[in-house]
């Protein structure tokens, strides 16, 4: 542990090495490491994001001059140890920094949020500050991109926020994000001063800063804020106004195009005859024959996966992903053997040796691909093989030329677009992440695969409808090239249209569905 010389910081007293290594500092470090692990499981500090800063409580020292312990930046928060914390004086001077760890760890760096934390301590005499990247705190700022405040009332958890009761209106200021966190300092300070009753500041598309008199107060309030943000998002999805006392339905749509945060009703557009035609709130797209030529899947992806099974398994045999893939395949093959599925061959135990196991796996996978089986075990392995192909620039996703323009248009209208394919979610993200038209994932709100159910079963679309939180299933438009899938979606109450693209299979006569040859027709 690197330590600075004695520094005048604590109520006019010098900070000694003995104090830095004393009980109060050690206990606070242990507490912070423990809470970082807990916050990671809550999704607040994943991907090295987020941070915390606590003051070292000492009754002999005024709070304004107590030491500040701060988590480092850019590290795996769930793996932090007590000795990883920085020790700062009340004015932000680093008194003690953690020692560097060996490769692949990065050199230690104090939190990028440190100037922001110091403003909360300075302006509110806080005892602890928590900066969360929890998805709720990010999404709630995006519902209405013009709003400068988050407001909610008549929710029990408001009572967990300092100075608020059930009947009060909780108001949290929203400031705009910046490229670097330290650049937030001035706007956060202005928000703190403008909202004296608030104990938090939201940062649009980023997260939230929460402070309290003690670490318990900061933690409790952060939990309550996330609960309220999540409640607001769910109420919004249900078409209910979370900022109104009765949380009744949002009544008015003040524009022909839905302004997010003003109305939860479907976007409206004028037909040629003057009638109002509702746009869908959500669009769910199939891939093969809908966004992407069937030939790309059958002539590019499937052969690539089949031809590279052995190489992939050999190179990645001991990795967690591949071991999990092998476990899924073993289970599937055991079931296939019991049911007499053609092409299934026993997979020997690991004791037989790596080469024997891989040979049996290759034989089974080859049979599964030839039979075009829509099973999770195969799809997961294929996704991992294709990931390597995209990373090596051996693969590039193909989408029809009308797809990018439509995705951009729907995104601008506030229509949420999802993918539902028999391919794994990983495989779906890979296709749209690197296409002949660039990265299209920014226009997609989510991905569904066969873990929600078979695409030809109505129950699968019921699951999707329930997970999207629409007012009614007909708010969702499903686009596919397969008649049986359209029928299943219709059975769940979704609107469905069938995509007619070169190479797609024939449709039954009098099938009863609207057909399109381009997304421009939607």
Short mmCIF file of C-alpha atoms in Angstrom, two decimals:
data_model
loop_
_atom_site.label_atom_id
_atom_site.label_comp_id
_atom_site.label_asym_id
_atom_site.label_seq_id
_atom_site.Cartn_x
_atom_site.Cartn_y
_atom_site.Cartn_z
CA UNK A 1 0.00 0.00 0.00
CA UNK A 2 1.48 3.31 -1.13
CA UNK A 3 1.03 6.08 1.39
CA UNK A 4 1.70 9.81 1.28
CA UNK A 5 3.63 11.60 4.02
CA UNK A 6 1.72 12.93 7.00
CA UNK A 7 -0.79 15.55 5.83
CA UNK A 8 -2.77 18.14 7.81
CA UNK A 9 -6.36 17.13 7.10
CA UNK A 10 -8.25 15.93 10.16
CA UNK A 11 -9.52 18.82 12.23
CA UNK A 12 -6.07 20.41 12.19
CA UNK A 13 -4.35 17.15 13.16
CA UNK A 14 -1.83 15.28 11.08
CA UNK A 15 -2.86 12.03 9.44
CA UNK A 16 -0.42 9.39 10.60
CA UNK A 17 0.30 6.03 9.02
CA UNK A 18 -1.12 4.45 12.17
CA UNK A 19 -4.45 6.25 11.61
CA UNK A 20 -4.56 5.14 7.94
CA UNK A 21 -4.07 1.56 9.09
CA UNK A 22 -6.40 1.92 12.07
CA UNK A 23 -9.65 0.16 12.87
CA UNK A 24 -12.04 2.82 11.51
CA UNK A 25 -10.37 2.93 8.09
CA UNK A 26 -10.04 -0.85 7.84
CA UNK A 27 -13.68 -1.48 8.76
CA UNK A 28 -14.89 1.04 6.19
CA UNK A 29 -12.74 -0.58 3.49
CA UNK A 30 -14.14 -4.02 4.31
CA UNK A 31 -17.69 -2.66 4.23
CA UNK A 32 -17.17 -0.98 0.85
CA UNK A 33 -15.73 -4.12 -0.75
CA UNK A 34 -18.68 -6.13 0.55
CA UNK A 35 -21.23 -3.62 -0.72
CA UNK A 36 -19.57 -3.42 -4.14
CA UNK A 37 -20.11 -7.17 -4.50
CA UNK A 38 -23.74 -6.75 -3.49
CA UNK A 39 -24.27 -3.79 -5.83
CA UNK A 40 -22.79 -5.85 -8.66
CA UNK A 41 -25.47 -8.51 -8.19
CA UNK A 42 -28.09 -5.74 -8.34
CA UNK A 43 -26.72 -4.53 -11.66
CA UNK A 44 -25.58 -1.17 -10.33
CA UNK A 45 -21.82 -1.52 -10.94
CA UNK A 46 -21.49 -4.08 -13.73
CA UNK A 47 -18.91 -3.75 -16.48
CA UNK A 48 -16.61 -1.85 -14.05
CA UNK A 49 -19.11 1.03 -14.12
CA UNK A 50 -20.47 2.85 -11.09
CA UNK A 51 -18.62 3.68 -7.91
CA UNK A 52 -19.01 4.47 -4.20
CA UNK A 53 -17.38 6.81 -1.70
CA UNK A 54 -17.85 6.66 2.09
CA UNK A 55 -16.56 8.87 4.85
CA UNK A 56 -14.72 7.21 7.71
CA UNK A 57 -16.90 7.83 10.72
CA UNK A 58 -14.95 9.17 13.71
CA UNK A 59 -16.78 10.93 16.55
CA UNK A 60 -13.65 12.94 17.39
CA UNK A 61 -13.58 14.55 13.95
CA UNK A 62 -16.22 16.87 12.39
CA UNK A 63 -17.93 15.16 9.44
CA UNK A 64 -16.75 17.88 7.07
CA UNK A 65 -13.13 16.90 7.79
CA UNK A 66 -13.44 13.12 7.98
CA UNK A 67 -11.44 10.94 5.58
CA UNK A 68 -13.09 9.78 2.36
CA UNK A 69 -12.65 6.24 1.05
CA UNK A 70 -13.32 5.86 -2.68
CA UNK A 71 -13.53 2.87 -5.00
CA UNK A 72 -11.09 2.77 -7.95
CA UNK A 73 -12.10 3.32 -11.56
CA UNK A 74 -12.26 0.73 -14.32
CA UNK A 75 -12.07 -2.36 -12.11
CA UNK A 76 -14.27 -5.39 -11.56
CA UNK A 77 -16.28 -4.15 -8.59
CA UNK A 78 -17.38 -7.64 -7.49
CA UNK A 79 -13.72 -8.71 -7.11
CA UNK A 80 -12.45 -5.72 -5.15
CA UNK A 81 -10.65 -6.25 -1.89
CA UNK A 82 -10.49 -3.80 1.02
CA UNK A 83 -6.94 -2.82 0.09
CA UNK A 84 -8.13 -1.65 -3.35
CA UNK A 85 -9.74 1.50 -1.91
CA UNK A 86 -8.30 4.99 -2.19
CA UNK A 87 -8.03 7.14 0.93
CA UNK A 88 -8.64 10.86 0.39
CA UNK A 89 -8.59 13.89 2.66
CA UNK A 90 -11.77 15.93 3.00
CA UNK A 91 -10.63 18.21 0.14
CA UNK A 92 -9.83 15.35 -2.25
CA UNK A 93 -6.08 14.95 -1.79
CA UNK A 94 -4.99 11.32 -2.15
CA UNK A 95 -3.44 10.13 1.11
CA UNK A 96 -3.17 6.46 0.24
CA UNK A 97 -3.44 4.59 -3.06
CA UNK A 98 -3.68 0.84 -3.71
CA UNK A 99 -0.68 -1.04 -5.05
CA UNK A 100 -0.68 -2.12 -8.68
CA UNK A 101 -1.80 -5.67 -9.47
CA UNK A 102 -0.18 -7.96 -12.04
CA UNK A 103 -1.38 -8.42 -15.61
CA UNK A 104 -4.14 -8.34 -16.82
CA UNK A 105 -5.14 -5.77 -14.19
CA UNK A 106 -4.81 -2.11 -15.12
CA UNK A 107 -2.79 0.31 -12.99
CA UNK A 108 -4.90 1.71 -10.12
CA UNK A 109 -6.84 4.87 -10.83
CA UNK A 110 -9.10 6.85 -8.53
CA UNK A 111 -12.77 6.96 -9.53
CA UNK A 112 -13.59 9.21 -12.47
CA UNK A 113 -16.52 10.38 -10.37
CA UNK A 114 -14.35 11.77 -7.58
CA UNK A 115 -14.97 15.48 -8.41
CA UNK A 116 -18.71 14.78 -8.49
CA UNK A 117 -18.58 12.97 -5.15
CA UNK A 118 -16.70 15.85 -3.59
CA UNK A 119 -19.44 18.28 -4.66
CA UNK A 120 -22.05 16.17 -2.86
CA UNK A 121 -19.88 16.15 0.26
CA UNK A 122 -19.23 19.87 0.02
CA UNK A 123 -22.80 21.03 -0.69
CA UNK A 124 -24.78 18.49 1.36
CA UNK A 125 -22.37 17.41 4.11
CA UNK A 126 -23.00 13.83 3.02
CA UNK A 127 -21.57 10.81 4.76
CA UNK A 128 -21.71 8.52 1.72
CA UNK A 129 -22.31 8.77 -2.02
CA UNK A 130 -23.31 5.94 -4.36
CA UNK A 131 -23.09 6.21 -8.14
CA UNK A 132 -25.18 3.53 -9.86
CA UNK A 133 -25.34 2.49 -13.51
CA UNK A 134 -28.50 0.47 -12.81
CA UNK A 135 -30.54 0.09 -16.00
CA UNK A 136 -33.65 1.54 -14.33
CA UNK A 137 -31.87 4.81 -13.63
CA UNK A 138 -30.80 4.99 -17.26
CA UNK A 139 -34.09 4.05 -18.92
CA UNK A 140 -36.25 6.33 -16.81
CA UNK A 141 -34.40 9.36 -18.19
CA UNK A 142 -35.12 8.22 -21.76
CA UNK A 143 -38.91 7.97 -21.51
CA UNK A 144 -39.15 11.69 -22.19
CA UNK A 145 -35.87 12.94 -23.67
CA UNK A 146 -36.93 16.58 -23.12
CA UNK A 147 -37.73 16.28 -19.43
CA UNK A 148 -35.40 17.90 -16.91
CA UNK A 149 -37.03 16.19 -13.93
CA UNK A 150 -38.31 12.82 -12.78
CA UNK A 151 -41.53 13.12 -10.78
CA UNK A 152 -43.54 10.46 -8.96
CA UNK A 153 -46.10 10.45 -6.17
CA UNK A 154 -48.36 8.18 -4.11
CA UNK A 155 -45.95 5.25 -3.94
CA UNK A 156 -45.10 3.59 -0.64
CA UNK A 157 -41.35 3.50 -1.33
CA UNK A 158 -41.21 7.29 -1.51
CA UNK A 159 -41.20 7.10 2.30
CA UNK A 160 -37.68 5.66 2.05
CA UNK A 161 -36.37 8.95 0.64
CA UNK A 162 -35.22 11.45 3.24
CA UNK A 163 -37.78 14.19 3.88
CA UNK A 164 -40.58 12.55 1.89
CA UNK A 165 -43.87 10.85 2.72
CA UNK A 166 -46.43 8.82 0.79
CA UNK A 167 -48.45 11.85 -0.33
CA UNK A 168 -45.40 13.90 -1.33
CA UNK A 169 -44.22 14.37 -4.88
CA UNK A 170 -40.67 13.13 -5.28
CA UNK A 171 -38.72 15.26 -7.75
CA UNK A 172 -35.27 14.24 -9.00
CA UNK A 173 -33.38 16.57 -11.37
CA UNK A 174 -32.03 15.16 -14.64
CA UNK A 175 -28.79 16.52 -16.09
CA UNK A 176 -27.35 15.72 -19.50
CA UNK A 177 -24.53 13.22 -19.89
CA UNK A 178 -21.01 14.11 -20.98
CA UNK A 179 -18.12 12.20 -22.50
CA UNK A 180 -16.23 12.16 -19.18
CA UNK A 181 -17.72 11.93 -15.72
CA UNK A 182 -15.66 14.73 -14.23
CA UNK A 183 -17.34 17.06 -16.76
CA UNK A 184 -20.62 16.50 -14.90
CA UNK A 185 -19.36 18.37 -11.84
CA UNK A 186 -20.70 21.85 -12.65
CA UNK A 187 -24.14 20.72 -13.85
CA UNK A 188 -24.51 18.41 -10.86
CA UNK A 189 -23.57 21.20 -8.46
CA UNK A 190 -26.21 23.45 -10.05
CA UNK A 191 -28.82 20.71 -9.76
CA UNK A 192 -27.97 20.12 -6.07
CA UNK A 193 -28.38 23.82 -5.36
CA UNK A 194 -31.59 24.12 -7.40
CA UNK A 195 -33.25 21.12 -5.71
CA UNK A 196 -32.44 21.42 -2.00
CA UNK A 197 -34.87 18.64 -1.03
CA UNK A 198 -33.41 16.10 -3.46
CA UNK A 199 -30.90 13.46 -2.37
CA UNK A 200 -30.16 12.30 -5.91
CA UNK A 201 -29.35 13.53 -9.39
CA UNK A 202 -30.10 11.52 -12.53
CA UNK A 203 -27.75 11.65 -15.51
CA UNK A 204 -29.53 11.00 -18.80
CA UNK A 205 -28.57 7.75 -20.55
CA UNK A 206 -26.03 7.14 -17.77
CA UNK A 207 -27.17 6.51 -14.20
CA UNK A 208 -27.79 8.21 -10.87
CA UNK A 209 -25.83 9.76 -7.97
CA UNK A 210 -27.37 9.28 -4.51
CA UNK A 211 -26.10 10.56 -1.19
CA UNK A 212 -27.05 10.19 2.46
CA UNK A 213 -25.96 11.17 5.93
CA UNK A 214 -24.53 7.67 6.44
CA UNK A 215 -23.78 4.67 4.25
CA UNK A 216 -27.00 3.05 5.48
CA UNK A 217 -29.02 6.10 4.44
CA UNK A 218 -27.32 6.25 1.02
CA UNK A 219 -27.83 2.52 0.40
CA UNK A 220 -31.46 2.55 1.53
CA UNK A 221 -32.31 5.53 -0.62
CA UNK A 222 -30.52 4.10 -3.65
CA UNK A 223 -32.62 0.94 -3.33
CA UNK A 224 -35.80 3.02 -3.06
CA UNK A 225 -34.88 5.17 -6.04
CA UNK A 226 -34.26 2.12 -8.21
CA UNK A 227 -37.60 0.64 -7.09
CA UNK A 228 -39.40 3.87 -8.03
CA UNK A 229 -37.59 4.18 -11.36
CA UNK A 230 -38.54 0.60 -12.20
CA UNK A 231 -42.14 1.22 -11.13
CA UNK A 232 -42.32 4.29 -13.39
CA UNK A 233 -41.03 2.29 -16.37
CA UNK A 234 -43.58 -0.48 -15.80
CA UNK A 235 -46.44 1.97 -15.30
CA UNK A 236 -45.39 3.70 -18.52
CA UNK A 237 -45.52 0.38 -20.35
CA UNK A 238 -49.02 -0.17 -18.98
CA UNK A 239 -50.18 3.21 -20.22
CA UNK A 240 -50.44 4.62 -16.69
CA UNK A 241 -49.27 8.01 -15.45
CA UNK A 242 -46.85 7.43 -12.58
CA UNK A 243 -46.68 11.15 -11.78
CA UNK A 244 -50.44 11.42 -11.08
CA UNK A 245 -51.89 10.57 -7.64
CA UNK A 246 -54.33 7.97 -9.01
CA UNK A 247 -51.86 6.57 -11.57
CA UNK A 248 -54.69 6.52 -14.10
CA UNK A 249 -54.29 6.08 -17.86
CA UNK A 250 -52.53 8.75 -19.85
CA UNK A 251 -55.39 10.31 -21.76
CA UNK A 252 -54.06 12.50 -24.50
CA UNK A 253 -51.71 12.18 -27.43
CA UNK A 254 -50.64 15.71 -28.29
CA UNK A 255 -48.99 14.94 -31.59
CA UNK A 256 -49.60 12.83 -34.68
CA UNK A 257 -46.30 11.19 -33.79
CA UNK A 258 -45.94 9.83 -30.27
CA UNK A 259 -43.68 11.94 -28.10
CA UNK A 260 -42.13 9.46 -25.69
CA UNK A 261 -43.16 10.31 -22.15
CA UNK A 262 -46.34 12.15 -23.22
CA UNK A 263 -48.51 9.27 -24.38
CA UNK A 264 -48.41 5.51 -24.27
CA UNK A 265 -50.93 5.11 -27.06
CA UNK A 266 -49.84 3.81 -30.42
CA UNK A 267 -48.39 6.30 -32.87
CA UNK A 268 -51.11 7.64 -35.17
CA UNK A 269 -50.83 8.42 -38.88
CA UNK A 270 -53.29 9.78 -41.42
CA UNK A 271 -54.54 7.45 -44.16
CA UNK A 272 -55.15 8.85 -47.63
CA UNK A 273 -58.88 9.03 -46.90
CA UNK A 274 -58.30 11.03 -43.74
CA UNK A 275 -58.96 8.22 -41.24
CA UNK A 276 -56.55 7.66 -38.37
CA UNK A 277 -54.51 4.48 -38.71
CA UNK A 278 -52.62 3.31 -35.60
CA UNK A 279 -49.00 2.34 -36.01
CA UNK A 280 -47.86 -0.59 -33.86
CA UNK A 281 -46.18 0.15 -30.55
CA UNK A 282 -43.76 -2.71 -31.16
CA UNK A 283 -42.60 -4.61 -34.22
CA UNK A 284 -41.18 -8.12 -33.88
CA UNK A 285 -39.16 -9.35 -36.86
CA UNK A 286 -38.17 -12.80 -38.02
CA UNK A 287 -34.75 -13.02 -39.69
CA UNK A 288 -34.65 -15.71 -42.41
CA UNK A 289 -36.69 -14.58 -45.38
CA UNK A 290 -37.74 -11.41 -43.58
CA UNK A 291 -34.72 -9.22 -42.85
CA UNK A 292 -32.14 -11.53 -44.38
CA UNK A 293 -32.10 -13.83 -47.44
CA UNK A 294 -32.65 -17.49 -46.62
CA UNK A 295 -29.63 -18.20 -48.81
CA UNK A 296 -27.34 -16.32 -46.39
CA UNK A 297 -28.34 -18.66 -43.59
CA UNK A 298 -28.42 -21.86 -45.64
CA UNK A 299 -25.42 -21.19 -47.88
CA UNK A 300 -23.16 -19.14 -45.59
CA UNK A 301 -23.90 -19.48 -41.86
CA UNK A 302 -24.85 -23.15 -41.67
CA UNK A 303 -21.91 -24.37 -43.80
CA UNK A 304 -19.50 -22.17 -41.82
CA UNK A 305 -20.74 -23.66 -38.54
CA UNK A 306 -20.68 -27.22 -39.90
CA UNK A 307 -17.19 -26.88 -41.38
CA UNK A 308 -15.72 -25.33 -38.25
CA UNK A 309 -17.24 -27.45 -35.46
CA UNK A 310 -14.14 -29.57 -34.96
CA UNK A 311 -11.71 -26.65 -35.12
CA UNK A 312 -13.81 -24.57 -32.75
CA UNK A 313 -14.20 -27.35 -30.18
CA UNK A 314 -10.47 -28.16 -30.29
CA UNK A 315 -9.37 -24.55 -29.82
CA UNK A 316 -11.89 -23.69 -27.10
CA UNK A 317 -12.43 -27.06 -25.44
CA UNK A 318 -11.59 -25.95 -21.89
CA UNK A 319 -13.41 -22.60 -21.97
CA UNK A 320 -16.60 -22.14 -19.91
CA UNK A 321 -18.71 -21.42 -23.03
CA UNK A 322 -17.62 -24.58 -24.81
CA UNK A 323 -17.92 -26.76 -21.71
CA UNK A 324 -21.47 -25.48 -21.28
CA UNK A 325 -22.16 -26.16 -24.98
CA UNK A 326 -20.88 -29.73 -24.56
CA UNK A 327 -23.09 -30.20 -21.50
CA UNK A 328 -26.17 -29.06 -23.46
CA UNK A 329 -25.27 -31.31 -26.40
CA UNK A 330 -24.75 -34.33 -24.15
CA UNK A 331 -28.19 -33.84 -22.66
CA UNK A 332 -29.79 -33.40 -26.08
CA UNK A 333 -28.06 -36.44 -27.55
CA UNK A 334 -29.09 -38.62 -24.59
CA UNK A 335 -32.69 -37.61 -25.24
CA UNK A 336 -32.30 -38.21 -28.99
CA UNK A 337 -30.89 -41.70 -28.40
CA UNK A 338 -33.81 -42.57 -26.13
CA UNK A 339 -36.25 -41.41 -28.81
CA UNK A 340 -34.38 -43.04 -31.69
CA UNK A 341 -33.65 -39.78 -33.54
CA UNK A 342 -31.73 -40.54 -36.77
CA UNK A 343 -28.07 -39.48 -36.78
CA UNK A 344 -27.64 -39.48 -32.99
CA UNK A 345 -24.52 -41.27 -31.77
CA UNK A 346 -23.35 -41.73 -28.17
CA UNK A 347 -20.89 -39.19 -26.78
CA UNK A 348 -18.19 -40.89 -24.67
CA UNK A 349 -17.28 -39.61 -21.23
CA UNK A 350 -14.41 -37.20 -20.74
CA UNK A 351 -12.24 -40.12 -19.66
CA UNK A 352 -12.21 -41.34 -23.27
CA UNK A 353 -10.11 -38.33 -24.22
CA UNK A 354 -10.69 -34.97 -25.86
CA UNK A 355 -10.35 -36.26 -29.45
CA UNK A 356 -12.93 -39.02 -28.96
CA UNK A 357 -15.43 -36.64 -27.40
CA UNK A 358 -14.97 -34.05 -30.15
CA UNK A 359 -15.36 -36.67 -32.91
CA UNK A 360 -18.72 -37.77 -31.46
CA UNK A 361 -19.85 -34.16 -31.02
CA UNK A 362 -18.98 -33.33 -34.64
CA UNK A 363 -20.98 -36.32 -35.89
CA UNK A 364 -24.04 -35.33 -33.87
CA UNK A 365 -23.85 -31.65 -34.80
CA UNK A 366 -23.49 -32.51 -38.48
CA UNK A 367 -26.67 -34.61 -38.29
CA UNK A 368 -28.52 -31.86 -36.42
CA UNK A 369 -27.55 -29.22 -39.00
CA UNK A 370 -28.55 -31.45 -41.94
CA UNK A 371 -31.93 -32.00 -40.28
CA UNK A 372 -32.26 -28.22 -39.68
CA UNK A 373 -33.22 -28.85 -36.08
CA UNK A 374 -34.38 -25.84 -34.04
CA UNK A 375 -32.90 -26.86 -30.68
CA UNK A 376 -31.14 -24.76 -28.08
CA UNK A 377 -28.04 -26.98 -27.77
CA UNK A 378 -27.25 -26.62 -31.47
CA UNK A 379 -28.11 -22.92 -31.65
CA UNK A 380 -25.86 -22.05 -28.71
CA UNK A 381 -22.86 -23.84 -30.25
CA UNK A 382 -23.50 -22.31 -33.67
CA UNK A 383 -23.65 -18.86 -32.11
CA UNK A 384 -20.23 -19.30 -30.52
CA UNK A 385 -18.74 -20.60 -33.78
CA UNK A 386 -20.19 -17.67 -35.72
CA UNK A 387 -18.90 -15.23 -33.11
CA UNK A 388 -15.38 -16.34 -33.94
CA UNK A 389 -16.15 -15.96 -37.64
CA UNK A 390 -17.34 -12.39 -37.24
CA UNK A 391 -14.38 -11.52 -35.03
CA UNK A 392 -11.99 -12.85 -37.69
CA UNK A 393 -13.85 -10.96 -40.47
CA UNK A 394 -14.69 -14.29 -42.07
CA UNK A 395 -18.42 -13.51 -41.79
CA UNK A 396 -20.59 -10.47 -42.47
CA UNK A 397 -24.32 -10.30 -41.85
CA UNK A 398 -26.59 -9.64 -44.83
CA UNK A 399 -29.87 -7.69 -44.66
CA UNK A 400 -32.12 -6.53 -47.48
CA UNK A 401 -31.49 -2.98 -48.67
CA UNK A 402 -34.87 -1.72 -47.40
CA UNK A 403 -34.23 -2.93 -43.84
CA UNK A 404 -31.85 -0.22 -42.50
CA UNK A 405 -34.06 2.64 -43.71
CA UNK A 406 -37.15 1.07 -42.13
CA UNK A 407 -35.38 0.42 -38.83
CA UNK A 408 -34.20 4.02 -38.70
CA UNK A 409 -37.70 5.32 -39.49
CA UNK A 410 -39.39 3.17 -36.85
CA UNK A 411 -36.75 4.17 -34.32
CA UNK A 412 -37.43 7.85 -35.03
CA UNK A 413 -41.16 7.27 -34.55
CA UNK A 414 -40.56 5.70 -31.16
CA UNK A 415 -41.63 2.22 -32.28
CA UNK A 416 -39.71 -0.49 -30.47
CA UNK A 417 -38.28 -3.18 -32.73
CA UNK A 418 -37.39 -6.69 -31.56
CA UNK A 419 -36.04 -9.82 -33.23
CA UNK A 420 -37.54 -13.29 -32.77
CA UNK A 421 -35.59 -16.05 -34.44
CA UNK A 422 -34.80 -19.72 -33.95
CA UNK A 423 -31.13 -18.71 -33.84
CA UNK A 424 -29.67 -17.89 -30.43
CA UNK A 425 -29.77 -14.31 -29.19
CA UNK A 426 -26.00 -14.23 -29.57
CA UNK A 427 -26.30 -15.25 -33.23
CA UNK A 428 -28.95 -12.58 -33.76
CA UNK A 429 -26.79 -9.85 -32.25
CA UNK A 430 -23.87 -10.97 -34.40
CA UNK A 431 -25.86 -10.75 -37.64
CA UNK A 432 -27.13 -7.23 -36.92
CA UNK A 433 -23.93 -6.04 -35.30
CA UNK A 434 -21.84 -6.44 -38.44
CA UNK A 435 -23.91 -6.22 -41.62
CA UNK A 436 -23.45 -5.06 -45.20
CA UNK A 437 -25.13 -1.85 -43.95
CA UNK A 438 -23.10 -1.46 -40.76
CA UNK A 439 -24.09 -1.97 -37.13
CA UNK A 440 -27.91 -1.95 -36.86
CA UNK A 441 -28.20 -2.96 -33.21
CA UNK A 442 -28.83 0.65 -32.16
CA UNK A 443 -32.29 0.35 -33.74
CA UNK A 444 -33.19 -2.88 -31.93
CA UNK A 445 -34.69 -3.01 -28.45
CA UNK A 446 -34.22 -6.70 -27.75
CA UNK A 447 -33.91 -10.28 -28.99
CA UNK A 448 -36.05 -13.39 -28.47
CA UNK A 449 -35.06 -16.96 -29.30
CA UNK A 450 -36.51 -20.42 -28.76
CA UNK A 451 -36.05 -20.15 -25.00
CA UNK A 452 -39.45 -18.37 -25.03
CA UNK A 453 -40.90 -21.27 -27.02
CA UNK A 454 -41.24 -22.76 -30.48
CA UNK A 455 -41.98 -20.17 -33.16
CA UNK A 456 -44.98 -22.13 -34.42
CA UNK A 457 -46.70 -22.24 -31.02
CA UNK A 458 -49.13 -19.57 -29.88
CA UNK A 459 -47.86 -19.67 -26.30
CA UNK A 460 -44.50 -18.29 -27.47
CA UNK A 461 -46.15 -15.10 -28.69
CA UNK A 462 -48.16 -14.81 -25.49
CA UNK A 463 -44.83 -14.86 -23.61
CA UNK A 464 -43.41 -12.16 -25.88
CA UNK A 465 -46.53 -10.01 -25.52
CA UNK A 466 -46.42 -10.26 -21.74
CA UNK A 467 -42.71 -9.45 -21.58
CA UNK A 468 -43.10 -6.33 -23.75
CA UNK A 469 -45.78 -4.95 -21.42
CA UNK A 470 -48.09 -3.64 -24.16
CA UNK A 471 -51.69 -2.63 -23.42
CA UNK A 472 -52.98 -5.34 -25.75
CA UNK A 473 -51.28 -7.96 -27.97
CA UNK A 474 -52.55 -6.22 -31.12
CA UNK A 475 -50.16 -3.37 -30.33
CA UNK A 476 -47.45 -5.73 -31.63
CA UNK A 477 -46.87 -6.36 -35.34
CA UNK A 478 -45.07 -9.62 -36.16
CA UNK A 479 -43.38 -9.96 -39.57
CA UNK A 480 -42.37 -13.42 -40.81
CA UNK A 481 -42.10 -15.46 -43.98
CA UNK A 482 -43.62 -18.58 -42.41
CA UNK A 483 -47.40 -19.08 -42.51
CA UNK A 484 -47.47 -21.29 -39.40
CA UNK A 485 -45.60 -18.64 -37.40
CA UNK A 486 -47.99 -15.91 -38.54
CA UNK A 487 -50.92 -18.13 -37.56
CA UNK A 488 -49.45 -18.77 -34.10
CA UNK A 489 -48.85 -15.05 -33.56
CA UNK A 490 -52.40 -14.22 -34.67
CA UNK A 491 -53.70 -16.80 -32.22
CA UNK A 492 -52.01 -14.82 -29.42
CA UNK A 493 -53.69 -11.62 -30.59
CA UNK A 494 -50.73 -10.08 -32.42
CA UNK A 495 -51.05 -8.43 -35.80
CA UNK A 496 -49.11 -10.42 -38.40
CA UNK A 497 -47.95 -9.89 -41.97
CA UNK A 498 -46.03 -12.27 -44.22
CA UNK A 499 -42.81 -11.29 -45.97
CA UNK A 500 -42.50 -12.24 -49.63
CA UNK A 501 -38.83 -12.29 -50.58
CA UNK A 502 -36.87 -14.06 -53.35
CA UNK A 503 -36.26 -17.68 -52.37
CA UNK A 504 -39.00 -17.83 -49.72
CA UNK A 505 -41.26 -20.87 -49.60
CA UNK A 506 -44.78 -20.95 -51.08
CA UNK A 507 -47.84 -19.96 -49.05
CA UNK A 508 -51.16 -21.77 -48.77
CA UNK A 509 -53.94 -20.45 -50.98
CA UNK A 510 -56.32 -18.05 -49.24
CA UNK A 511 -53.99 -17.78 -46.27
CA UNK A 512 -55.72 -14.60 -45.13
CA UNK A 513 -52.64 -12.54 -44.20
CA UNK A 514 -51.44 -9.26 -45.62
CA UNK A 515 -48.17 -9.73 -47.51
CA UNK A 516 -45.30 -7.31 -48.12
CA UNK A 517 -42.34 -7.37 -50.47
CA UNK A 518 -40.46 -4.58 -48.69
CA UNK A 519 -40.41 -3.03 -45.22
CA UNK A 520 -41.31 0.25 -46.89
CA UNK A 521 -44.86 -1.14 -47.16
CA UNK A 522 -45.22 -1.24 -43.36
#
